[in-house]
Amino acid sequence: MTSAPGLRERKKIRTRKVIRQEALRLFLEFGYEETTIEHIADASDIAPSTFFRYFPSKEHVVFADEYDSLIEHAINARPADEQVVDAVRNGIIDLSRTALAQDHDELLQRMQLIDRVPALRSRLPQHQSEETGFVASLVAQRLGREPSDFEVRVLVSLLSTIVVEVLLTWARHNGERPLDELFESSFAFVGASFASA
């Protein structure tokens, strides 16, 4: 059993949340380029130097999240004999019905900013690549292979692209269609396309 975070850790979590909330509010109100770290720090009632203890840059406020461990848990919770693509798909769909649904508004704001701000959109491939390392480890473990194997990397790139395209499409339609439905239909389409190839 994991112990609950202590007071100091809870304060750090709250401060990080406040910084992100204020940053997103300012980005939407005044524009991403026009908002400085000083503006975000002032709105969050912290010093600019404190900002950098939580985020290495302004863009990381938009890109960074706490979903990695949740994704890992969701995939690891799938049955051991489930096919790797099915385990990833079902884990992500489960997550979209829980944590992602709870964070609906914030996630929507973040994805809309990434989609609409050229500086963020151009950085998406790099952040996407940085985020796939732990997924490669999970996939490789289920396949009994190394994360660096060519086939593992190809599969992880495909899965990652599906996730990003679903999130961007969801954001472009203002989050009107439930994420789990979009994930289900996208994975089903890809699976059917490969099966008929």
Short mmCIF file of C-alpha atoms in Angstrom, two decimals:
data_model
loop_
_atom_site.label_atom_id
_atom_site.label_comp_id
_atom_site.label_asym_id
_atom_site.label_seq_id
_atom_site.Cartn_x
_atom_site.Cartn_y
_atom_site.Cartn_z
CA MET A 1 0.00 0.00 0.00
CA THR A 2 1.31 3.46 -0.90
CA SER A 3 1.34 6.06 1.82
CA ALA A 4 -0.43 9.38 1.30
CA PRO A 5 1.83 12.30 0.37
CA GLY A 6 3.12 14.37 3.28
CA LEU A 7 2.39 18.04 3.91
CA ARG A 8 5.38 19.29 1.92
CA GLU A 9 4.50 17.12 -1.07
CA ARG A 10 0.85 18.21 -0.94
CA LYS A 11 1.95 21.86 -0.95
CA LYS A 12 4.15 21.21 -3.99
CA ILE A 13 1.25 19.53 -5.81
CA ARG A 14 -1.04 22.47 -4.98
CA THR A 15 1.53 25.05 -6.11
CA ARG A 16 2.12 23.20 -9.38
CA LYS A 17 -1.62 23.07 -9.97
CA VAL A 18 -2.04 26.79 -9.27
CA ILE A 19 0.81 27.66 -11.65
CA ARG A 20 -0.74 25.60 -14.44
CA GLN A 21 -4.25 26.98 -13.86
CA GLU A 22 -3.03 30.58 -13.86
CA ALA A 23 -0.81 30.03 -16.89
CA LEU A 24 -3.64 28.49 -18.91
CA ARG A 25 -5.97 31.31 -17.91
CA LEU A 26 -3.42 33.92 -19.01
CA PHE A 27 -2.62 32.09 -22.25
CA LEU A 28 -6.31 32.00 -23.17
CA GLU A 29 -6.98 35.58 -22.08
CA PHE A 30 -3.89 37.36 -23.45
CA GLY A 31 -2.24 34.85 -25.79
CA TYR A 32 0.59 32.36 -25.35
CA GLU A 33 3.33 34.52 -26.87
CA GLU A 34 2.22 37.62 -24.97
CA THR A 35 2.25 35.89 -21.58
CA THR A 36 5.62 35.87 -19.83
CA ILE A 37 6.89 33.73 -16.99
CA GLU A 38 6.83 36.89 -14.86
CA HIS A 39 3.11 37.27 -15.61
CA ILE A 40 2.47 33.65 -14.63
CA ALA A 41 4.53 33.96 -11.44
CA ASP A 42 2.74 37.16 -10.44
CA ALA A 43 -0.70 35.62 -11.03
CA SER A 44 0.36 32.52 -9.06
CA ASP A 45 1.72 34.63 -6.17
CA ILE A 46 5.21 33.15 -6.47
CA ALA A 47 8.64 34.44 -7.48
CA PRO A 48 9.77 33.82 -11.07
CA SER A 49 12.60 31.66 -9.70
CA THR A 50 9.99 29.46 -7.98
CA PHE A 51 8.30 28.88 -11.34
CA PHE A 52 11.43 27.10 -12.58
CA ARG A 53 11.32 24.66 -9.66
CA TYR A 54 8.10 23.31 -11.14
CA PHE A 55 8.46 23.81 -14.89
CA PRO A 56 11.67 24.16 -16.92
CA SER A 57 9.99 26.47 -19.45
CA LYS A 58 6.71 28.11 -20.37
CA GLU A 59 5.90 25.43 -22.93
CA HIS A 60 6.25 22.69 -20.30
CA VAL A 61 3.27 24.19 -18.47
CA VAL A 62 1.21 23.10 -21.47
CA PHE A 63 2.95 19.82 -22.30
CA ALA A 64 3.90 18.36 -18.92
CA ASP A 65 1.32 16.32 -17.02
CA GLU A 66 1.03 13.63 -14.38
CA TYR A 67 -0.47 10.94 -16.60
CA ASP A 68 2.60 8.72 -17.14
CA SER A 69 2.18 6.73 -13.92
CA LEU A 70 -1.59 6.50 -14.51
CA ILE A 71 -1.05 5.16 -18.04
CA GLU A 72 1.51 2.70 -16.73
CA HIS A 73 -0.89 1.49 -14.04
CA ALA A 74 -3.80 1.24 -16.53
CA ILE A 75 -1.77 -0.88 -18.96
CA ASN A 76 -0.22 -3.06 -16.25
CA ALA A 77 -3.69 -3.68 -14.81
CA ARG A 78 -4.73 -5.42 -18.03
CA PRO A 79 -4.65 -9.26 -18.07
CA ALA A 80 -1.17 -10.66 -18.71
CA ASP A 81 -2.42 -12.77 -21.65
CA GLU A 82 -4.07 -9.83 -23.42
CA GLN A 83 -2.45 -8.89 -26.74
CA VAL A 84 -0.16 -5.90 -26.35
CA VAL A 85 -2.16 -3.58 -28.64
CA ASP A 86 -5.37 -4.58 -26.87
CA ALA A 87 -3.76 -3.92 -23.48
CA VAL A 88 -2.63 -0.44 -24.52
CA ARG A 89 -5.96 0.36 -26.17
CA ASN A 90 -8.05 -0.85 -23.24
CA GLY A 91 -5.75 0.82 -20.71
CA ILE A 92 -6.03 4.17 -22.51
CA ILE A 93 -9.81 3.83 -22.88
CA ASP A 94 -10.09 3.05 -19.15
CA LEU A 95 -7.98 6.12 -18.38
CA SER A 96 -10.09 8.32 -20.66
CA ARG A 97 -13.15 7.35 -18.61
CA THR A 98 -11.50 8.21 -15.28
CA ALA A 99 -8.57 10.64 -14.91
CA LEU A 100 -8.91 12.25 -18.34
CA ALA A 101 -12.64 12.73 -17.83
CA GLN A 102 -12.00 14.38 -14.45
CA ASP A 103 -9.47 16.73 -16.06
CA HIS A 104 -11.71 17.41 -19.06
CA ASP A 105 -11.58 21.22 -19.05
CA GLU A 106 -7.87 21.58 -18.35
CA LEU A 107 -6.90 18.88 -20.86
CA LEU A 108 -9.13 20.51 -23.48
CA GLN A 109 -7.48 23.90 -22.91
CA ARG A 110 -4.02 22.40 -23.18
CA MET A 111 -4.75 20.48 -26.38
CA GLN A 112 -6.42 23.50 -27.98
CA LEU A 113 -3.37 25.63 -27.20
CA ILE A 114 -1.05 23.00 -28.69
CA ASP A 115 -3.20 22.85 -31.80
CA ARG A 116 -3.63 26.61 -32.26
CA VAL A 117 -0.26 28.06 -31.20
CA PRO A 118 2.41 27.50 -33.90
CA ALA A 119 5.28 27.59 -31.37
CA LEU A 120 3.65 24.77 -29.38
CA ARG A 121 2.51 22.77 -32.41
CA SER A 122 6.07 22.75 -33.80
CA ARG A 123 7.34 21.31 -30.51
CA LEU A 124 4.73 18.55 -30.37
CA PRO A 125 6.82 15.87 -32.17
CA GLN A 126 9.72 16.31 -29.74
CA HIS A 127 7.50 16.13 -26.68
CA GLN A 128 5.67 13.17 -28.20
CA SER A 129 9.00 11.39 -28.67
CA GLU A 130 10.11 12.16 -25.11
CA GLU A 131 6.90 10.74 -23.69
CA THR A 132 7.06 7.38 -25.46
CA GLY A 133 10.03 5.93 -23.53
CA PHE A 134 8.03 4.46 -20.67
CA VAL A 135 5.40 3.10 -23.10
CA ALA A 136 8.18 1.36 -25.04
CA SER A 137 9.26 -0.33 -21.80
CA LEU A 138 5.70 -1.51 -21.10
CA VAL A 139 5.22 -2.79 -24.65
CA ALA A 140 8.63 -4.48 -24.71
CA GLN A 141 7.95 -6.20 -21.39
CA ARG A 142 4.71 -7.70 -22.70
CA LEU A 143 6.44 -8.82 -25.90
CA GLY A 144 9.52 -10.18 -24.11
CA ARG A 145 11.78 -7.85 -26.10
CA GLU A 146 13.98 -4.82 -25.57
CA PRO A 147 12.51 -1.28 -25.68
CA SER A 148 15.12 -0.35 -28.30
CA ASP A 149 14.00 -3.09 -30.74
CA PHE A 150 12.98 -1.70 -34.12
CA GLU A 151 9.56 -3.38 -34.13
CA VAL A 152 8.82 -2.16 -30.59
CA ARG A 153 9.69 1.41 -31.58
CA VAL A 154 7.50 1.20 -34.70
CA LEU A 155 4.54 -0.11 -32.67
CA VAL A 156 4.98 2.53 -29.96
CA SER A 157 5.20 5.30 -32.58
CA LEU A 158 1.95 4.09 -34.13
CA LEU A 159 0.17 3.92 -30.77
CA SER A 160 1.49 7.34 -29.78
CA THR A 161 0.33 8.87 -33.06
CA ILE A 162 -3.17 7.47 -32.55
CA VAL A 163 -3.35 9.02 -29.08
CA VAL A 164 -2.13 12.43 -30.25
CA GLU A 165 -4.44 12.53 -33.27
CA VAL A 166 -7.43 11.56 -31.12
CA LEU A 167 -6.64 14.30 -28.59
CA LEU A 168 -6.16 16.94 -31.29
CA THR A 169 -9.38 15.95 -33.08
CA TRP A 170 -11.22 16.00 -29.76
CA ALA A 171 -9.86 19.49 -29.05
CA ARG A 172 -10.77 20.81 -32.51
CA HIS A 173 -14.37 19.77 -31.86
CA ASN A 174 -14.33 21.46 -28.44
CA GLY A 175 -14.45 18.17 -26.53
CA GLU A 176 -18.01 17.48 -27.63
CA ARG A 177 -17.52 13.79 -28.36
CA PRO A 178 -16.43 11.61 -25.41
CA LEU A 179 -12.75 10.71 -25.54
CA ASP A 180 -13.37 7.03 -24.90
CA GLU A 181 -15.61 6.84 -27.99
CA LEU A 182 -12.94 8.51 -30.14
CA PHE A 183 -10.27 6.14 -28.86
CA GLU A 184 -12.49 3.11 -29.41
CA SER A 185 -13.38 4.06 -32.99
CA SER A 186 -9.80 5.02 -33.88
CA PHE A 187 -8.26 1.82 -32.57
CA ALA A 188 -11.04 -0.20 -34.23
CA PHE A 189 -10.43 1.50 -37.57
CA VAL A 190 -6.66 0.92 -37.42
CA GLY A 191 -7.15 -2.71 -36.38
CA ALA A 192 -9.64 -3.35 -39.19
CA SER A 193 -7.37 -1.65 -41.72
CA PHE A 194 -4.41 -3.88 -40.83
CA ALA A 195 -6.61 -6.98 -40.76
CA SER A 196 -7.85 -6.32 -44.29
CA ALA A 197 -4.43 -5.35 -45.68
#
